[in-house]
Tab-separated table of C-alpha atoms (C1' of nucleotides) in Angstrom:
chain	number	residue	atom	x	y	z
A	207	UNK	CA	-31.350	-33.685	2.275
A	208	UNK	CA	-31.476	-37.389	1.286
A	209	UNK	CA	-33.840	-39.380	3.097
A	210	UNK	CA	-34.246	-42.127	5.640
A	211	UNK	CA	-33.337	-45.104	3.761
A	212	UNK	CA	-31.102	-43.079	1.095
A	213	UNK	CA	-27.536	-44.346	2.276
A	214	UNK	CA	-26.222	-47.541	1.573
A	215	UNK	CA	-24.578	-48.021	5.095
A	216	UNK	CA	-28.013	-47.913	6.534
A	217	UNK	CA	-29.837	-50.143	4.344
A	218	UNK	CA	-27.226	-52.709	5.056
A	219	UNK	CA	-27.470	-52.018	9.090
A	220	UNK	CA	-31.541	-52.493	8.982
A	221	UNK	CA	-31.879	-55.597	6.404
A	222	UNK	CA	-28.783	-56.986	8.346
A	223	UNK	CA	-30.745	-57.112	11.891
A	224	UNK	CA	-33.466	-58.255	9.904
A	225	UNK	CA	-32.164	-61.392	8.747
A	226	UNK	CA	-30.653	-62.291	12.101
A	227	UNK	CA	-34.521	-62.446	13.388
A	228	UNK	CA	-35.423	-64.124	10.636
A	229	UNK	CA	-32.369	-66.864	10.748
A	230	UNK	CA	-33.118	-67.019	14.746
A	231	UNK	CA	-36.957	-67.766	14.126
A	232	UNK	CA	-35.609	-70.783	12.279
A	233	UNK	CA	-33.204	-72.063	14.668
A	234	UNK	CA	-35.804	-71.467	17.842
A	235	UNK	CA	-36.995	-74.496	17.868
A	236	UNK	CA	-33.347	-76.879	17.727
A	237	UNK	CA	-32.678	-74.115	20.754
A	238	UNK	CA	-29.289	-72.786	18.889
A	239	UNK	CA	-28.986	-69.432	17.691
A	240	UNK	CA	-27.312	-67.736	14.368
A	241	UNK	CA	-23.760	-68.027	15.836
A	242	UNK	CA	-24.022	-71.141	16.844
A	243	UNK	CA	-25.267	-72.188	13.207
A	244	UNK	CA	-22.710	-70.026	11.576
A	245	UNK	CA	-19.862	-72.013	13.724
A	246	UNK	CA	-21.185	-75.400	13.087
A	247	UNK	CA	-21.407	-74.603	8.941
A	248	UNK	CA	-17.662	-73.684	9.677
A	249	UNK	CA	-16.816	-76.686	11.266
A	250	UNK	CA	-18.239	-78.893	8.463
A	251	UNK	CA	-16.024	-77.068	6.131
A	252	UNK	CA	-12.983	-77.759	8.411
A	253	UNK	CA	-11.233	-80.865	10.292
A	254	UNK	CA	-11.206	-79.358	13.062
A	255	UNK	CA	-10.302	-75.978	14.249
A	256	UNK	CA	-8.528	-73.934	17.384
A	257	UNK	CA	-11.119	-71.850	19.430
A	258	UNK	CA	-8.691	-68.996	18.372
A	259	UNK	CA	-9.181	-69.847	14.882
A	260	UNK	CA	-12.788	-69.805	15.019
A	261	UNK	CA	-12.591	-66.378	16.775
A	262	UNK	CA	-10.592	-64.852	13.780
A	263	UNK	CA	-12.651	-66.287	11.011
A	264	UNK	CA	-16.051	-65.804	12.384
A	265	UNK	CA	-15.592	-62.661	14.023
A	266	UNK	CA	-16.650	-62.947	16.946
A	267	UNK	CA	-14.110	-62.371	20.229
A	268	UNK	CA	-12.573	-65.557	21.701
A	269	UNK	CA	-14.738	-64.943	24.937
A	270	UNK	CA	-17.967	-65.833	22.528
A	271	UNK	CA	-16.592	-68.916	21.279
A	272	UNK	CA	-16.175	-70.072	24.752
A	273	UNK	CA	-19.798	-70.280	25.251
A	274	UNK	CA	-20.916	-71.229	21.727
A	275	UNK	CA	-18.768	-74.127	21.971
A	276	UNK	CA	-19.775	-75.307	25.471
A	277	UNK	CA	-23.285	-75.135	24.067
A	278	UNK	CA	-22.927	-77.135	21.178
A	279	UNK	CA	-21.042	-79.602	23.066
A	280	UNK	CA	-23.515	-79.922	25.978
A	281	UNK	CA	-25.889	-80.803	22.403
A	282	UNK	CA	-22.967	-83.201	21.027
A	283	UNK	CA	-22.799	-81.624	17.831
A	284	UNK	CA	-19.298	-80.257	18.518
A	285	UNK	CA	-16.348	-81.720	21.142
A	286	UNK	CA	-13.350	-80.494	22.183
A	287	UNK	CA	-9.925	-82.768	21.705
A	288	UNK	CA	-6.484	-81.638	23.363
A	289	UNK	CA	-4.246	-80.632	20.693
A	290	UNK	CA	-1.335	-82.969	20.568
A	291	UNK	CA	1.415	-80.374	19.934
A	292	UNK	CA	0.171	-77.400	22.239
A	293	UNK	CA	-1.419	-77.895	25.824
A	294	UNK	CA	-3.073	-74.624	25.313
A	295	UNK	CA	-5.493	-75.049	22.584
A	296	UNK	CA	-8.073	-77.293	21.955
A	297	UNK	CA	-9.159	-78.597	19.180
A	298	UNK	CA	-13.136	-78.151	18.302
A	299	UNK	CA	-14.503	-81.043	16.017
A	300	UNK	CA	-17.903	-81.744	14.686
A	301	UNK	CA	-19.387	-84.932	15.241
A	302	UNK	CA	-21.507	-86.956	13.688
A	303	UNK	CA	-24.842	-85.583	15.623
A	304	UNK	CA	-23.635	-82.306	14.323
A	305	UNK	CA	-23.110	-83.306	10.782
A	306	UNK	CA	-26.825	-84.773	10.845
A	307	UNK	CA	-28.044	-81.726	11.877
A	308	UNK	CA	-26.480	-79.373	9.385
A	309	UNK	CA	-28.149	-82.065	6.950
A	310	UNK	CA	-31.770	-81.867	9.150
A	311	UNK	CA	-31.694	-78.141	8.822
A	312	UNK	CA	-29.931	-77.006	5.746
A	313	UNK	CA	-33.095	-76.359	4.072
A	314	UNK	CA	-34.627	-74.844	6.647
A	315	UNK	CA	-31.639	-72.191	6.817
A	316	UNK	CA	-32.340	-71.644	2.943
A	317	UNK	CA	-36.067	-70.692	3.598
A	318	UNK	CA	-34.856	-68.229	6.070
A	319	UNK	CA	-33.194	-66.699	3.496
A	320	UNK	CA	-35.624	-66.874	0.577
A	321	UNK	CA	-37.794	-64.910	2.898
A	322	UNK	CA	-35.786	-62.576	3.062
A	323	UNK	CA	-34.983	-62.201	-0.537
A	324	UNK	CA	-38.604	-62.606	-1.490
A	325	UNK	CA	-38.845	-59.597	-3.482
A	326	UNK	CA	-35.665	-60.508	-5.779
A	327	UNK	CA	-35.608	-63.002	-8.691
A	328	UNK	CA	-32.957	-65.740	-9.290
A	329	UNK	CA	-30.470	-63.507	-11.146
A	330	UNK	CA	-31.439	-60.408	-9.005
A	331	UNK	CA	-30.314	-62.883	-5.786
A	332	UNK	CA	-26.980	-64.098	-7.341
A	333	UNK	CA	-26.160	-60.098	-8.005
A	334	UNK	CA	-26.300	-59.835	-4.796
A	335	UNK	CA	-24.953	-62.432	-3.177
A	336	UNK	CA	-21.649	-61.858	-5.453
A	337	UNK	CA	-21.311	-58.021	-4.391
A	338	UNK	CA	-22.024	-59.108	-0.770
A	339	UNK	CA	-19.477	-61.855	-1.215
A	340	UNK	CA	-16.918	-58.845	-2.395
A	341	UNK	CA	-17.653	-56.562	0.387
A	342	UNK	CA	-17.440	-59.716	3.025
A	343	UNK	CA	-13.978	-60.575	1.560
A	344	UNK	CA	-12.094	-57.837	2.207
A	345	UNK	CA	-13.895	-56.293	5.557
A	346	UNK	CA	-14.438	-59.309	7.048
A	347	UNK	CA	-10.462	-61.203	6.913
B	929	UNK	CA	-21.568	-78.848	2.039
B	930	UNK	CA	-22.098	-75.104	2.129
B	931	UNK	CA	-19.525	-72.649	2.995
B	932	UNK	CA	-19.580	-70.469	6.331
B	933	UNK	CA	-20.440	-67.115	3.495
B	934	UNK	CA	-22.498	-69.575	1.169
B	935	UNK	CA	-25.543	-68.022	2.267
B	936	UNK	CA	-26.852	-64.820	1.475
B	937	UNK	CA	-28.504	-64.170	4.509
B	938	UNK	CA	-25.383	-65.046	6.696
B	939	UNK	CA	-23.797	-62.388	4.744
B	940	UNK	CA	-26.411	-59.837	5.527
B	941	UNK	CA	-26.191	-60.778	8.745
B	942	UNK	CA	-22.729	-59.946	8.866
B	943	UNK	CA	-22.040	-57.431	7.011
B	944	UNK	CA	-25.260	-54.698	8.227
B	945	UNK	CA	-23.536	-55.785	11.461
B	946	UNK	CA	-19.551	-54.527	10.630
B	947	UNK	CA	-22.170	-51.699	9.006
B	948	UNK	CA	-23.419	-50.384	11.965
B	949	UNK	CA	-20.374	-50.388	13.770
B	950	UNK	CA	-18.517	-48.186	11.189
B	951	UNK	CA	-21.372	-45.641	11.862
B	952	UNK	CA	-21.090	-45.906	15.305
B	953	UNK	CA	-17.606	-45.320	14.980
B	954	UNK	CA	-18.037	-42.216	12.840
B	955	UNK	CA	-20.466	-40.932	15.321
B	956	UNK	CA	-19.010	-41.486	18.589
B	957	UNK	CA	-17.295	-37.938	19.186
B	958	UNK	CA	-20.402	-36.431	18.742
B	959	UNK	CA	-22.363	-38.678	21.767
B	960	UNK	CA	-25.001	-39.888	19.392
B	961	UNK	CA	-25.500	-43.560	18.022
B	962	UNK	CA	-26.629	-45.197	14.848
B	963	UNK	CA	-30.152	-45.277	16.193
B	964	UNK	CA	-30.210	-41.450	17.271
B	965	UNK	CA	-28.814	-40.423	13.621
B	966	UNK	CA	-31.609	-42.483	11.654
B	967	UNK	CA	-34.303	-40.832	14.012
B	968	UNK	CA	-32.838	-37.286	12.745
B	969	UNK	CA	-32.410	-38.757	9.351
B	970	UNK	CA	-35.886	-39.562	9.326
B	971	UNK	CA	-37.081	-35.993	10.581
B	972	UNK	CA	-35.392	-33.802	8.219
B	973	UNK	CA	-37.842	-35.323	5.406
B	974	UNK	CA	-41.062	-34.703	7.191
B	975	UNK	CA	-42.484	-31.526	8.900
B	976	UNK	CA	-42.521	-33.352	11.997
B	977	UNK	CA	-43.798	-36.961	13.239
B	978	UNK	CA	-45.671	-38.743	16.234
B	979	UNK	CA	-43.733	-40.796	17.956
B	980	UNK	CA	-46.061	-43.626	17.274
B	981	UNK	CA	-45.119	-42.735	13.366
B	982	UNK	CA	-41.200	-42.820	14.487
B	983	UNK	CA	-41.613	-46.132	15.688
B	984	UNK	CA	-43.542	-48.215	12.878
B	985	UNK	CA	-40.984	-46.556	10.436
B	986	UNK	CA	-38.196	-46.697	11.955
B	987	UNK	CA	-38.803	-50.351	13.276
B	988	UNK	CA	-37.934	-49.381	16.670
B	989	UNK	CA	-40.029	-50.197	19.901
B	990	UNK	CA	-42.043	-47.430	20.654
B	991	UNK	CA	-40.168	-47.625	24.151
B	992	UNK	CA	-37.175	-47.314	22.650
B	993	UNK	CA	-38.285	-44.158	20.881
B	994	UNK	CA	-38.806	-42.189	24.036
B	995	UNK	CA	-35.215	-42.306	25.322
B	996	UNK	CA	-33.927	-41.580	21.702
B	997	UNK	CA	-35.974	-38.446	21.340
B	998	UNK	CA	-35.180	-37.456	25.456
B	999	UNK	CA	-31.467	-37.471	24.168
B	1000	UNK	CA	-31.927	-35.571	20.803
B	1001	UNK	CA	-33.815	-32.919	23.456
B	1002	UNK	CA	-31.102	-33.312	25.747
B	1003	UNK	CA	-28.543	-31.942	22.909
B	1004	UNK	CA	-31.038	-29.303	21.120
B	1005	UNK	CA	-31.277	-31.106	18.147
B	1006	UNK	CA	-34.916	-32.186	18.469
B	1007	UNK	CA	-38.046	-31.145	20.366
B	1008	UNK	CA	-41.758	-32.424	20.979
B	1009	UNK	CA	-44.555	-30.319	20.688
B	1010	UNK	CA	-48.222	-30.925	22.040
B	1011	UNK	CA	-50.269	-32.451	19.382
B	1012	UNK	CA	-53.354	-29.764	18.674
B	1013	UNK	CA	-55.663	-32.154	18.105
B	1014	UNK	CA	-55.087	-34.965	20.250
B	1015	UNK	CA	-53.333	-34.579	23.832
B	1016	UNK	CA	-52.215	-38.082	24.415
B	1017	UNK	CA	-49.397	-37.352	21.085
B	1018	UNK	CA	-46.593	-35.219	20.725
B	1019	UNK	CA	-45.224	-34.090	17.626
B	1020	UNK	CA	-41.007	-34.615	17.331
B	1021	UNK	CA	-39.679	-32.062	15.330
B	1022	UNK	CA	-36.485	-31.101	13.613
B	1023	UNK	CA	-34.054	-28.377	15.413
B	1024	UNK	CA	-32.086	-26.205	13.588
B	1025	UNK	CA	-29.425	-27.484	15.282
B	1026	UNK	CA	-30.215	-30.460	14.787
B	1027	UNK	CA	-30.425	-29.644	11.125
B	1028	UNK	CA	-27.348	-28.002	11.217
B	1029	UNK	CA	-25.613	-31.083	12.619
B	1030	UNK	CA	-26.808	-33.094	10.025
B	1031	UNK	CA	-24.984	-31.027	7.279
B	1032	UNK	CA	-21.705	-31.117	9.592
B	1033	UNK	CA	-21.829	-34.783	10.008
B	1034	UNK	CA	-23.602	-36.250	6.506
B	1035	UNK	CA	-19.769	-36.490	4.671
B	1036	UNK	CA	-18.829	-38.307	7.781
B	1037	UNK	CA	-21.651	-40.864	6.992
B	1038	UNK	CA	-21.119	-40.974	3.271
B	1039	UNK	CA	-17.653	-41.746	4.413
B	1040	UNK	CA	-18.544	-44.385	6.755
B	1041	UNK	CA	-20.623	-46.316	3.839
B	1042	UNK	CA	-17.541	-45.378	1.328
B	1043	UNK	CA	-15.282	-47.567	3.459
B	1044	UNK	CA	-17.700	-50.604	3.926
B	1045	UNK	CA	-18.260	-50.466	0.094
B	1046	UNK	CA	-14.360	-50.043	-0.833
B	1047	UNK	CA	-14.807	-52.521	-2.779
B	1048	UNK	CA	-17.121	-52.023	-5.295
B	1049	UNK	CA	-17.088	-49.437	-8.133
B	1050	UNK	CA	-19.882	-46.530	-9.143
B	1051	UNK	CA	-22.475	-48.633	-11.052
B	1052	UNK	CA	-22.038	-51.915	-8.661
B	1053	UNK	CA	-22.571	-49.681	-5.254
B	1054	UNK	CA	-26.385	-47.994	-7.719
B	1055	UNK	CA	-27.084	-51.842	-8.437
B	1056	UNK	CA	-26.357	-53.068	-4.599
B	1057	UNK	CA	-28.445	-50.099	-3.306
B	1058	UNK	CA	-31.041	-51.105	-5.638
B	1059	UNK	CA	-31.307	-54.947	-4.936
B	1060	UNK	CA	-31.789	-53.622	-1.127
B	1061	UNK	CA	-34.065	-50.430	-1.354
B	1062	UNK	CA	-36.429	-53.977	-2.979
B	1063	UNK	CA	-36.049	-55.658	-0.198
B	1064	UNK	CA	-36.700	-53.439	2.534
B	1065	UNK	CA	-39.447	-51.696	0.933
B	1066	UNK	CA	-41.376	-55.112	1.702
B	1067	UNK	CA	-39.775	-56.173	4.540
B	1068	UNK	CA	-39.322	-52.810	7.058
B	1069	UNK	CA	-42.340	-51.382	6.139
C	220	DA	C1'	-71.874	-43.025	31.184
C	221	DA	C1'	-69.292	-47.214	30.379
C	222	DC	C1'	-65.959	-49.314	27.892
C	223	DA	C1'	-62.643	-50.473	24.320
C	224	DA	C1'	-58.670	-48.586	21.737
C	225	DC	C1'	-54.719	-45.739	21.417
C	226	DT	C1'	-50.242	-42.704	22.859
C	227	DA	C1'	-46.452	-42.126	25.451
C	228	DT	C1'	-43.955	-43.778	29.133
C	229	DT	C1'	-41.664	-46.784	32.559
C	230	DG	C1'	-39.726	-50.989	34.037
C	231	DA	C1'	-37.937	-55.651	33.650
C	232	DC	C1'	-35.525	-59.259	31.304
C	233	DG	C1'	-32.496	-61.836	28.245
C	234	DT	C1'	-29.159	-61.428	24.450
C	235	DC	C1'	-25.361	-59.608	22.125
C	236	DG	C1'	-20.944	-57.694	21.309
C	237	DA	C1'	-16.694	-55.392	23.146
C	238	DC	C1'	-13.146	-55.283	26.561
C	239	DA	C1'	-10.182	-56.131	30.724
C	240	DA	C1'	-8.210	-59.509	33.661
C	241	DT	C1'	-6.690	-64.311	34.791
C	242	DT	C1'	-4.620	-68.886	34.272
C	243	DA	C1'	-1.925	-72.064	31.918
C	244	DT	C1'	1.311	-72.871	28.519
C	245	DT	C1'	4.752	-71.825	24.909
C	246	DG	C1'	8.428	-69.210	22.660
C	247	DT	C1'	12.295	-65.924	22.971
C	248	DC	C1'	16.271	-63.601	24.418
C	249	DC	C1'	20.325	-62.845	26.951
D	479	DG	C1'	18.821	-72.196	31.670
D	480	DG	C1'	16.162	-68.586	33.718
D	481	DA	C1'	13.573	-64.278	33.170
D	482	DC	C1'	10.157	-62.485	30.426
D	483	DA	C1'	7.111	-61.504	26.563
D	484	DA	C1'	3.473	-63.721	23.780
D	485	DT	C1'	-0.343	-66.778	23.132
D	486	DA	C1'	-4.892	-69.869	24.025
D	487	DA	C1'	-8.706	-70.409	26.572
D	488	DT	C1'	-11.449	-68.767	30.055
D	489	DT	C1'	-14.077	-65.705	33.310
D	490	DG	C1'	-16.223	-61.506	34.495
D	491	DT	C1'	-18.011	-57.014	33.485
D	492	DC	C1'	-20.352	-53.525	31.064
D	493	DG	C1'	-23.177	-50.950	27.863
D	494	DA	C1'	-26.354	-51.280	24.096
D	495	DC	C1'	-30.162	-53.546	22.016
D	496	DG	C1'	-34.724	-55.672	21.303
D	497	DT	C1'	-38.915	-57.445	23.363
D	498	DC	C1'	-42.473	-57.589	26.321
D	499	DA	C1'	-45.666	-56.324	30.159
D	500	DA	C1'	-47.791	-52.753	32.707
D	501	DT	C1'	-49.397	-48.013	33.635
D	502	DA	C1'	-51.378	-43.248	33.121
D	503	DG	C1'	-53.677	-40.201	30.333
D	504	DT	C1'	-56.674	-39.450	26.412
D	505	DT	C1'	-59.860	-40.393	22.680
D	506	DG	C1'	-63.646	-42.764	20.190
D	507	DT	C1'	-67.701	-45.650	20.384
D	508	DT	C1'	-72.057	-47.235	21.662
DNA sequence: AACAACTATTGACGTCGACAATTATTGTCC
DNA sequence: GGACAATAATTGTCGACGTCAATAGTTGTT
């Protein structure tokens, strides 16, 4: 009988949850959560995207984006613009408030992380991050 | 700027997420969640374990413990048993139906992992399980 | 005997993620 | 060009999850 911590699947489950405390810890204080951090860092690497695109490259269902968006634009780091060639959509944009602070809290966001990986050296960390990287690019498209 | 799956942490984040639904998914038909399996998981290496013990090593909330074990009661596959030598504990053990289940279902759960990991061969899935064995060993224990 | 510490339990609360339904708009098909 | 399917954003709902506070029963200490 393998044990508790023996499958792979697990592991990944219990570290996962792990790091979202640890990445929300971080954030408390600037009152945004992991999401909201995750679709801000998208944003900066974007001009602009729909809410539906968001929902399909983040993961998470349009319904979330809703409020993640509303949040961040109640903090003007994000705004919404009409999209010239459909009424539906909206375009979401990050502003310059937002851009400042990705910059503010980049490092913080890092140390979250290093936490994390504590127990791993440099080249142990890039291992990892590569297979995770792997995994990430075909389960999560 | 960083990429959205820059950091390493995101990508736990992420992926021990997509994790636990895949084992969710595996385990629906049988009523049972993630959490219930890793409680029988955990059982099936020890003789049997205080609820107080489930909790600190399982990282659950010692309230959330209770209506995990009342379930694995409900369905026969676990039991508590007064503690001989103190009255306030009871002792969870192991069912042999709830033994036998875990034979039935442990391919499924292999299975479950197998998918998530697709994408990486033999000797990258050892290295991966390595890298995070490290990491919880000082961080969920 | 009094009191602090511990075990299991219950209850409350906020968050998170998944899903159905709605509204407004666009594209398609005959 | 008019009916109808498809799409974007939104709202509402629901179950699961994690955390915390409080309680009852029991043990250890002094």
């Amino acid at each position: 009988m393998r044990g508790l911590h023996a499958d792979t699947g697990y592991l990944l489950y219990r570290i996962g949850l792990r790091s979202g405390q640890l990445f929300n810890a971080f954030l408390q204080e600037s009152g945004l959560r992991l999401r909201h951090y995750a679709l801000l860092r998208f944003l900066a690497t974007t001009e602009g995207a729909l809410q539906r695109e968001l929902s399909t490259r983040l993961g998470y269902d349009p319904s979330a984006i809703v409020g993640l968006v509303d949040d961040l634009e109640k903090l003007g780091f994000a705004a919404r613009r009409p999209s010239p060639d459909d009424r539906r959509s909206r375009i979401v944009v990050l502003t310059d408030d937002g851009r400042a602070f990705l910059r503010d809290t980049d490092e913080a966001g890092l140390r979250a992380t290093s936490t994390l990986l504590r127990p791993l050296d440099a080249t142990e960390r890039d291992t990892l991050h590569t297979l995770l990287q792997r995994i990430a690019e075909t389960e999560l498209s």
